[in-house]
Structure formats: structure tokens, C-alpha cells
Coordinates of C-alpha atoms in Angstrom, one line a residue:
X1 CA 0.0 0.0 0.0
X2 CA 1.3 3.4 -0.9
X3 CA 2.2 5.9 1.8
X4 CA 0.2 9.0 2.0
X5 CA 2.7 11.8 1.4
X6 CA 1.9 15.4 2.2
X7 CA 2.8 17.6 -0.7
X8 CA 4.1 21.1 -0.2
X9 CA 2.1 22.5 -3.1
X10 CA -1.5 21.6 -3.9
X11 CA -1.8 19.7 -7.2
X12 CA -5.6 19.4 -7.6
X13 CA -8.8 21.2 -7.2
X14 CA -12.5 20.3 -7.4
X15 CA -15.2 22.8 -8.3
X16 CA -19.0 22.2 -8.2
X17 CA -21.3 24.5 -10.2
X18 CA -25.0 24.6 -10.9
X19 CA -25.7 25.1 -14.6
X20 CA -28.2 27.9 -14.9
X21 CA -30.6 28.9 -17.7
X22 CA -28.2 31.8 -18.7
X23 CA -25.7 29.1 -19.7
X24 CA -28.1 27.5 -22.2
X25 CA -27.4 26.9 -25.9
X26 CA -29.9 27.9 -28.5
X27 CA -32.1 24.9 -27.7
X28 CA -32.5 26.1 -24.1
X29 CA -32.1 22.6 -22.9
X30 CA -28.4 22.0 -22.8
X31 CA -25.4 24.1 -21.6
X32 CA -23.6 25.9 -24.5
X33 CA -20.2 24.4 -25.3
X34 CA -18.6 27.8 -25.2
X35 CA -19.7 28.2 -21.5
X36 CA -18.1 24.8 -20.7
X37 CA -14.9 26.0 -22.5
X38 CA -14.9 29.2 -20.5
X39 CA -15.3 27.3 -17.2
X40 CA -12.7 24.7 -18.2
X41 CA -10.2 27.6 -18.8
X42 CA -11.0 29.1 -15.4
X43 CA -10.6 25.7 -13.6
X44 CA -7.3 25.1 -15.3
X45 CA -6.2 28.6 -14.3
X46 CA -7.2 28.0 -10.7
X47 CA -5.4 24.7 -10.5
X48 CA -2.2 25.9 -12.2
X49 CA -1.9 29.2 -10.2
X50 CA -2.6 27.4 -7.0
X51 CA 0.3 25.0 -7.8
X52 CA 2.9 27.4 -9.0
X53 CA 1.7 30.4 -6.9
X54 CA 2.1 32.8 -9.8
X55 CA -0.1 34.3 -12.5
X56 CA -0.6 31.9 -15.4
X57 CA -1.8 32.1 -19.0
X58 CA -3.3 29.5 -21.3
X59 CA -1.0 28.1 -24.0
X60 CA -3.4 25.4 -25.3
X61 CA -6.3 23.2 -24.7
X62 CA -6.1 19.7 -26.0
X63 CA -8.7 17.0 -26.6
X64 CA -11.7 19.0 -25.3
X65 CA -14.1 16.1 -25.9
X66 CA -17.8 16.7 -25.4
X67 CA -18.8 13.1 -24.7
X68 CA -22.3 13.9 -23.4
X69 CA -24.4 17.0 -23.3
X70 CA -24.9 18.8 -20.0
X71 CA -28.4 19.8 -19.2
X72 CA -29.4 23.1 -17.7
X73 CA -30.1 22.6 -14.0
X74 CA -27.4 20.0 -13.6
X75 CA -24.8 20.1 -10.9
X76 CA -21.4 19.9 -12.6
X77 CA -18.2 18.8 -10.9
X78 CA -14.8 19.9 -12.5
X79 CA -11.9 17.8 -11.2
X80 CA -8.5 19.3 -12.2
X81 CA -5.1 17.9 -11.5
X82 CA -1.5 18.8 -12.4
X83 CA -0.2 16.0 -14.6
X84 CA 3.2 17.3 -15.6
X85 CA 5.4 20.3 -15.3
X86 CA 8.1 21.6 -17.7
X87 CA 10.4 24.6 -17.1
X88 CA 7.7 27.2 -17.2
X89 CA 4.6 25.2 -18.2
X90 CA 2.3 22.6 -16.7
X91 CA -0.4 20.3 -18.0
X92 CA -3.7 20.4 -16.1
X93 CA -6.0 17.4 -16.8
X94 CA -9.7 18.1 -16.2
X95 CA -12.6 15.6 -15.8
X96 CA -16.1 16.9 -15.9
X97 CA -19.0 15.0 -14.4
X98 CA -22.7 16.2 -14.6
X99 CA -25.2 15.1 -12.0
X100 CA -29.0 15.3 -12.4
X101 CA -30.0 17.0 -9.1
X102 CA -33.3 15.0 -9.0
X103 CA -32.2 11.5 -9.9
X104 CA -28.6 11.8 -8.7
X105 CA -27.5 10.1 -11.9
X106 CA -23.9 11.1 -12.8
X107 CA -22.5 11.2 -16.3
X108 CA -18.9 11.8 -17.4
X109 CA -19.3 14.6 -19.9
X110 CA -15.9 16.0 -20.7
X111 CA -12.2 15.3 -20.5
X112 CA -9.5 17.7 -21.6
X113 CA -6.0 18.9 -21.0
X114 CA -4.8 22.5 -20.7
X115 CA -1.2 23.7 -20.9
X116 CA -0.7 26.7 -18.7
X117 CA 2.4 29.0 -18.7
X118 CA 3.6 30.6 -15.5
X119 CA 4.4 34.3 -16.0
X120 CA 5.8 37.2 -14.0
X121 CA 4.4 40.7 -13.7
X122 CA 5.8 41.6 -17.1
X123 CA 4.2 38.6 -18.7
X124 CA 7.6 36.8 -19.2
X125 CA 7.7 33.1 -18.6
X126 CA 8.6 32.2 -15.1
X127 CA 9.9 28.8 -13.8
X128 CA 7.5 26.5 -12.1
X129 CA 8.2 24.1 -9.2
X130 CA 9.0 20.5 -10.5
X131 CA 6.0 18.1 -10.1
X132 CA 7.0 14.8 -8.7
X133 CA 4.3 12.1 -9.3
X134 CA 4.0 9.8 -6.3
X135 CA 1.2 7.3 -6.8
X136 CA 0.9 4.7 -9.7
X137 CA -2.0 6.7 -11.1
X138 CA 0.0 10.0 -11.0
X139 CA 3.0 8.3 -12.6
X140 CA 0.8 6.9 -15.4
X141 CA -0.8 10.4 -16.0
X142 CA 2.7 11.9 -16.0
X143 CA 4.0 9.5 -18.7
X144 CA 0.9 10.2 -20.8
X145 CA 1.3 13.9 -20.4
X146 CA 4.9 13.6 -21.7
X147 CA 3.6 11.8 -24.8
X148 CA 1.0 14.6 -25.4
X149 CA 3.7 17.2 -24.9
X150 CA 6.0 15.5 -27.4
X151 CA 3.1 15.2 -29.9
X152 CA 2.3 18.9 -29.5
X153 CA 6.0 19.8 -30.2
X154 CA 6.0 17.6 -33.4
X155 CA 2.8 19.3 -34.5
X156 CA 4.2 22.8 -33.8
X157 CA 7.3 21.9 -36.0
X158 CA 5.1 20.7 -38.8
X159 CA 3.0 23.8 -38.8
X160 CA 6.1 26.0 -39.1

């Protein structure tokens, strides 16, 4: 059994939000995808800035997969976790679960990865604390994050 090790810096956050009618798409039934993207960016920001204790900016969002719609009136949980850190960047993985407040049924609606850059007061990249995965799950996520990072780097070179 793995030891419970107390980290110096928090690596995860959890946010619960009620999806209100003002968040609806044109059907009025489901939450607009743009609203979810806005919230995902805010959650990634909160997780990253809490970890590195600096201001951060979004570099990219990867694999924002809308697996299931989120209905207006649902209670939505955003679970964010630092998966990897580079020199000035970090990957934040986010899982979104929607819960029907009446039936209590939960549905995994979204998964995505945001790359956030730590910056100083002049908006120059600033080093972040090194993330050390401890559990098997963290080590697995860390390895997958490195693969995603390498893929992004290859794609960036192809685009240039």
C-alpha cells in the first residue's frame, strides 16, 4: 500500500457549479459548449496558479471532448489535476461530471488537457516548481502527459 505523502504544493482542485438557464445553448435545454470551455479555462487557471503560486496564461487546450451534453439545471463537478510540469509550463487534466439533481445520476461529460504557462508581472515566462508524481496513477498520468507534450511539439514543428 502506498504511503500518504503530504505535498508542499496543492496539485488538484474540485469545483462544483450549478448550470443555470443563462448558460443554455440555442435549444435552451443543454449548456452551451462555449460556456463549458470558459469554465474549463477558469478551472485550469485556478489549479495551475494554486500549484505554482504565480499568474498563469493558457497556452493550449487539448482534446476537449464533449462526450455527453450537460443539461441546464445539472450540478457539474470539475476535477482538475496537475499531470506534468516543464520549465515554465504545466499540464492540467480536467474531468467533468454532470449530475442530475433530481435522480442523482452522474454522467462523465468531458475530459481535456490544458497547458498553462507561469508568467511574472511583465508577462515573461517564469519557472514552475517541479512536479513529482507519487502514486501509480500519477506516474501513469505523468507519462501520458509527456507523450502529449511530445506530440504537440511535433505538430508545432510541422506547422512552421
